[in-house]
Amino acid sequence: MLSAALPFSASAELGEPEKDELKFGFIKLTDMAPLAVAYENGYFEDEGLYVTLEAQANWKVLLDGVIDGQLDGAHMLAGQPLAATIGFGTKAHIVTPFSMDLNGNGITVSNAVWKEMKKNIPHENGKPVHPIKADYLKPVVESYIDEGKPFNMGMVFPVSTHNYELRYWLAAGGIHPGYYAPHKGDISGQIDAEALLSVTPPPQMPATLEAGTIYGYCVGEPWNQQAVFKGIGVPVITDYEIWKNNPEKVFGLNKEFTEKYPNTSVRIVKALLRAAKWLDENDNANRPEAVEILSRSEYVGADYDVIANSMTGTFEYEKGDKREIPDFNVFFRYNATYPYYSDAIWYLTQMRRWGQISEPKSDDWYFDVAKSVYRPDIYQAAAEALIEEGEMDAAEFPAFATETGFKPAQTDFIDGKVYDGSKPNAYLEQFPIGLKGTDVIQ
Amino acid sequence: MLSRLSSRSFIEGLVLPAVGIVIFLLVWQFSANRIDTSLGQFPGPVQVWEQIQNLGTEHARERDKEAAFYQRQDERNAKKLAKDPDATIKIRQYTGKPTFIDQIVTSLVTVAAGFIIANMIAIPLGIVCGLSASMYKAMNPIIQIFKPVSPLAWLPLVTMVVSATYVAEDPMLEKSFLNSAITVALCCLWPTLINTTVGVASIDKDLVNVSRVMALSPMVHVRKIVVPAAIPMIFTGLRLSLATGWMVLIAAEMLAQNPGLGKFVWDEFQNGSSNSLGRIMVAVLAIGLIGFLLDRLMLTLQKKVSWDKNAVLR
């Protein structure tokens, strides 16, 4: 249906970039690594692109930058291009040809909450048994509610992966994270909530937790490890344990940009693919070097040790309780970079589950939105160019001839539910907490 | 007699300020040791000195990278030409990060632009308001209402208006530069405007009468009588206005993430590394020092153009 409109399928040699001076935005998180590496290793320059990378204050500023053209592209939350395209928040047609990483987030609670929570958690060899479910947090939340204290938690943006992960984890443990009702003008997301979630920019999470404004948060690295280092909180679970190998950030471009500058778009993806591969090569052998790059003040800027904690395959929960999680950050393996439609649809189902999409939608609607935002055609053109140049091998990519864009049903969720991207409405029926079917918040 | 006088001015001019600075440094070091933040100890003078050196090395390293960048670009362009002699070659600006010194320069240029825009409006308007009491009465409520508005309130409006109205395919000026400069202008307009008005309105009646007797044309009256007489007050306004502008700029850069010292401070705050506080402290000192130098500059100018060389200025 869509293939007729694809301008990127031609296999002719890739032309010069139409626009070669580019400015990309990013947020100070370790998962911006592909951008930093593509810049520092000269991959952008190899494509004839002169790229400036600019840290942005928060996700809203970043998105507005891409919409009004101050930024040519940006490191984005997977939900952002989807939400912008369907008009939740600012409306604009943003597309993504490249998935930046899998996993990489964690949920941290304050020391006081951890002390209460820990009493409920089974121990083995003196250490808590992981993964830690929100069931153990539920009594703590209830005691706060009994005392009339709101249980506040932080996440980074209403359509962020972190919001959906935190909600998923809380709801799986029977804690209601609240609904949105944009049709009634309520975008606080706290209707019926037992835990009240609000937005805090990632770098300010530890400080907000320390100030006692929130009792926990869900954020990307290094801001969970930062809490351990500062001794102000304890990470209880990583998103790898909530949903193994979940898709995380994407690289977002304005649709207009991809139409006006097709060669530039493909070349950007080429550079990013090389960077992603470099990051995962030889069992993360390049990670220490990547950490050094990220610790520079113009990128993430946190201390080397803090970033290294999670980037080099380990994760420190309670102080001293450091465990191996080799896949905590995945940039390339498991086809991490391919923009799967099923990933897009999962985010859309979560928007529906929590009321950001207030009306019931048909399965076809989910497919259509996913196809208008996720652009494997651009990805494919870039991958094929790299294969042709001998830079990469066809085996490193999905088999383009047969790839449907839908991953097989995924089972690795903390609550044991199964996600099949080809049946979005049926998927939502499984959850006791959350909107489904014809539900509309009145 | 003479030796006593010079020793006294020696004490006043050098020894006392030095004592002040030494006491300040001691108090700073002493209290810094006792403040523990989640980013480590509050930086004392020693740590700040280290960061000054670090920022210096970083600047040098960035310049090396810049040179390498242009060299790579030249090679790439040469290759492109070899492949296709008709290819159009453009030299692209260096894309690396701005260093601390670059940020200082950006901030200075921005504040200068905002200051000039503001005073191109404020001085003529002030003269008109000073000359005509009815004009002043008409303008007064507007001046009084907008004068106390914080730059941070203007900023979102300025940002949106600039994005909407300044659309060019290949813009000469960055939008972020315009945002900062206009916000600065909106805030440093008022001191000059008010002081010019007062200065012009309070010209010695004798001077006005002389002008009348000589039947000077309005333009000549303004040029020969009004402006020279009002110069001290105009400059008082300009000094206040430049000081306001400098303060406003840092805040605006921080909030809007526009390049400059404010962004440097915000970026470091967000980095949250163990060096961040020390680097922010360097920026604080630099901001203060530059603000002081700007004020001295205005004072020198004021002394140069003022006709009353005996007036005490401080």
Short mmCIF file of C-alpha atoms in Angstrom, two decimals, chain B residues 29-204:
data_model
loop_
_atom_site.label_atom_id
_atom_site.label_comp_id
_atom_site.label_asym_id
_atom_site.label_seq_id
_atom_site.Cartn_x
_atom_site.Cartn_y
_atom_site.Cartn_z
CA GLN B 29 37.89 28.87 51.58
CA PHE B 30 36.86 28.45 55.20
CA SER B 31 33.14 28.22 54.49
CA ALA B 32 33.57 26.18 51.29
CA ASN B 33 35.22 23.44 53.33
CA ARG B 34 32.11 23.22 55.43
CA ILE B 35 29.51 22.99 52.67
CA ASP B 36 28.94 19.49 51.36
CA THR B 37 26.66 19.23 48.36
CA SER B 38 25.60 16.09 46.55
CA LEU B 39 28.17 17.05 43.91
CA GLY B 40 30.96 17.05 46.46
CA GLN B 41 32.42 19.90 48.45
CA PHE B 42 31.65 23.48 47.51
CA PRO B 43 34.62 24.72 45.47
CA GLY B 44 37.08 26.99 47.25
CA PRO B 45 39.56 29.35 45.57
CA VAL B 46 42.02 26.51 44.96
CA GLN B 47 39.55 24.31 43.08
CA VAL B 48 38.33 27.30 41.11
CA TRP B 49 41.89 28.12 40.07
CA GLU B 50 42.26 24.51 38.89
CA GLN B 51 39.11 24.83 36.81
CA ILE B 52 40.34 28.09 35.30
CA GLN B 53 43.40 26.20 34.10
CA ASN B 54 41.25 23.29 32.89
CA LEU B 55 39.06 25.62 30.87
CA GLY B 56 42.19 27.14 29.39
CA THR B 57 43.54 23.74 28.29
CA GLU B 58 40.16 22.79 26.89
CA HIS B 59 40.15 25.96 24.84
CA ALA B 60 43.57 25.15 23.42
CA ARG B 61 42.55 21.55 22.67
CA GLU B 62 39.40 22.69 20.90
CA ARG B 63 41.46 25.03 18.72
CA ASP B 64 43.67 22.10 17.71
CA LYS B 65 40.61 20.07 16.84
CA GLU B 66 39.36 22.98 14.81
CA ALA B 67 42.56 23.08 12.78
CA ALA B 68 42.32 19.34 12.17
CA PHE B 69 38.70 19.76 11.12
CA TYR B 70 39.59 22.28 8.42
CA GLN B 71 42.45 20.13 7.23
CA ARG B 72 40.19 17.09 6.87
CA GLN B 73 37.69 19.25 5.06
CA ASP B 74 40.32 20.48 2.61
CA GLU B 75 41.38 16.93 1.88
CA ARG B 76 37.80 15.85 1.35
CA ASN B 77 37.16 18.77 -0.96
CA ALA B 78 40.31 18.04 -2.93
CA LYS B 79 39.12 14.46 -3.39
CA LYS B 80 35.73 15.68 -4.48
CA LEU B 81 37.33 17.99 -7.04
CA ALA B 82 39.56 15.22 -8.34
CA LYS B 83 36.50 13.07 -8.92
CA ASP B 84 34.37 15.80 -10.44
CA PRO B 85 36.20 19.02 -11.42
CA ASP B 86 32.91 20.93 -11.68
CA ALA B 87 31.78 20.15 -8.14
CA THR B 88 30.97 23.20 -6.08
CA ILE B 89 33.15 23.44 -3.02
CA LYS B 90 32.06 25.30 0.06
CA ILE B 91 34.05 25.73 3.23
CA ARG B 92 31.96 24.78 6.22
CA GLN B 93 32.31 26.40 9.60
CA TYR B 94 33.83 24.39 12.42
CA THR B 95 31.13 22.35 14.15
CA GLY B 96 32.78 21.67 17.50
CA LYS B 97 31.68 22.89 20.87
CA PRO B 98 32.10 26.51 21.90
CA THR B 99 34.70 26.88 24.64
CA PHE B 100 34.38 29.07 27.72
CA ILE B 101 36.15 31.90 25.94
CA ASP B 102 33.90 31.54 22.89
CA GLN B 103 30.89 31.77 25.19
CA ILE B 104 32.22 34.99 26.74
CA VAL B 105 32.63 36.51 23.29
CA THR B 106 29.11 35.43 22.30
CA SER B 107 27.65 36.99 25.43
CA LEU B 108 29.51 40.25 24.90
CA VAL B 109 28.38 40.54 21.29
CA THR B 110 24.80 39.77 22.28
CA VAL B 111 24.70 42.29 25.10
CA ALA B 112 26.22 44.92 22.84
CA ALA B 113 23.57 44.28 20.19
CA GLY B 114 20.74 44.46 22.71
CA PHE B 115 22.18 47.58 24.30
CA ILE B 116 22.50 49.36 20.96
CA ILE B 117 18.97 48.44 19.87
CA ALA B 118 17.59 49.65 23.21
CA ASN B 119 19.37 52.99 23.14
CA MET B 120 18.56 53.75 19.54
CA ILE B 121 14.99 53.80 20.78
CA ALA B 122 15.45 55.08 24.32
CA ILE B 123 17.57 58.20 23.75
CA PRO B 124 15.46 59.82 20.98
CA LEU B 125 12.27 58.89 22.80
CA GLY B 126 13.66 60.25 26.06
CA ILE B 127 14.56 63.55 24.41
CA VAL B 128 11.06 63.90 22.99
CA CYS B 129 9.49 63.07 26.35
CA GLY B 130 11.78 65.52 28.11
CA LEU B 131 11.02 68.36 25.72
CA SER B 132 7.27 67.96 25.71
CA ALA B 133 5.41 67.59 28.98
CA SER B 134 2.29 66.29 27.27
CA MET B 135 4.27 63.60 25.43
CA TYR B 136 5.75 62.61 28.78
CA LYS B 137 2.32 62.37 30.37
CA ALA B 138 1.15 60.15 27.54
CA MET B 139 4.17 57.84 27.76
CA ASN B 140 4.48 57.72 31.52
CA PRO B 141 1.95 54.97 32.34
CA ILE B 142 3.47 52.69 29.71
CA ILE B 143 6.99 53.28 31.01
CA GLN B 144 5.93 52.67 34.59
CA ILE B 145 4.16 49.42 33.75
CA PHE B 146 6.84 47.87 31.58
CA LYS B 147 9.85 49.04 33.60
CA PRO B 148 9.58 46.44 36.38
CA VAL B 149 8.88 43.47 34.09
CA SER B 150 11.37 40.65 34.51
CA PRO B 151 13.23 39.50 31.39
CA LEU B 152 12.07 35.98 32.05
CA ALA B 153 8.49 37.06 31.44
CA TRP B 154 9.37 38.61 28.10
CA LEU B 155 11.42 35.70 26.88
CA PRO B 156 8.68 33.25 25.85
CA LEU B 157 6.87 36.01 23.97
CA VAL B 158 10.03 37.15 22.23
CA THR B 159 10.91 33.56 21.30
CA MET B 160 7.53 32.88 19.76
CA VAL B 161 7.40 36.18 17.88
CA VAL B 162 10.91 35.78 16.50
CA SER B 163 10.20 32.20 15.35
CA ALA B 164 7.01 33.37 13.67
CA THR B 165 8.29 36.51 11.98
CA TYR B 166 11.95 35.86 11.26
CA VAL B 167 11.79 33.27 8.53
CA ALA B 168 14.58 33.27 6.00
CA GLU B 169 15.96 30.40 3.95
CA ASP B 170 19.54 31.10 4.93
CA PRO B 171 19.27 33.45 7.89
CA MET B 172 22.18 35.80 8.51
CA LEU B 173 21.56 35.96 12.25
CA GLU B 174 20.76 33.01 14.48
CA LYS B 175 17.29 33.07 15.97
CA SER B 176 18.73 32.40 19.40
CA PHE B 177 20.95 35.48 19.05
CA LEU B 178 17.95 37.64 18.16
CA ASN B 179 15.93 36.23 21.06
CA SER B 180 18.61 37.10 23.58
CA ALA B 181 19.40 40.50 22.07
CA ILE B 182 15.75 41.58 21.90
CA THR B 183 15.07 40.42 25.46
CA VAL B 184 18.07 42.39 26.64
CA ALA B 185 16.87 45.42 24.68
CA LEU B 186 13.38 45.26 26.19
CA CYS B 187 14.83 45.30 29.68
CA CYS B 188 17.60 47.86 29.34
CA LEU B 189 15.43 50.36 27.50
CA TRP B 190 13.91 51.87 30.62
CA PRO B 191 16.82 53.26 32.65
CA THR B 192 18.10 55.27 29.68
CA LEU B 193 14.62 56.40 28.71
CA ILE B 194 13.79 57.68 32.19
CA ASN B 195 17.14 59.31 32.83
CA THR B 196 17.18 60.99 29.43
CA THR B 197 13.70 62.34 30.03
CA VAL B 198 14.66 63.72 33.42
CA GLY B 199 17.93 65.09 32.09
CA VAL B 200 16.27 66.90 29.22
CA ALA B 201 13.36 68.19 31.31
CA SER B 202 15.64 69.70 33.94
CA ILE B 203 17.86 71.77 31.66
CA ASP B 204 18.78 75.12 33.12
#
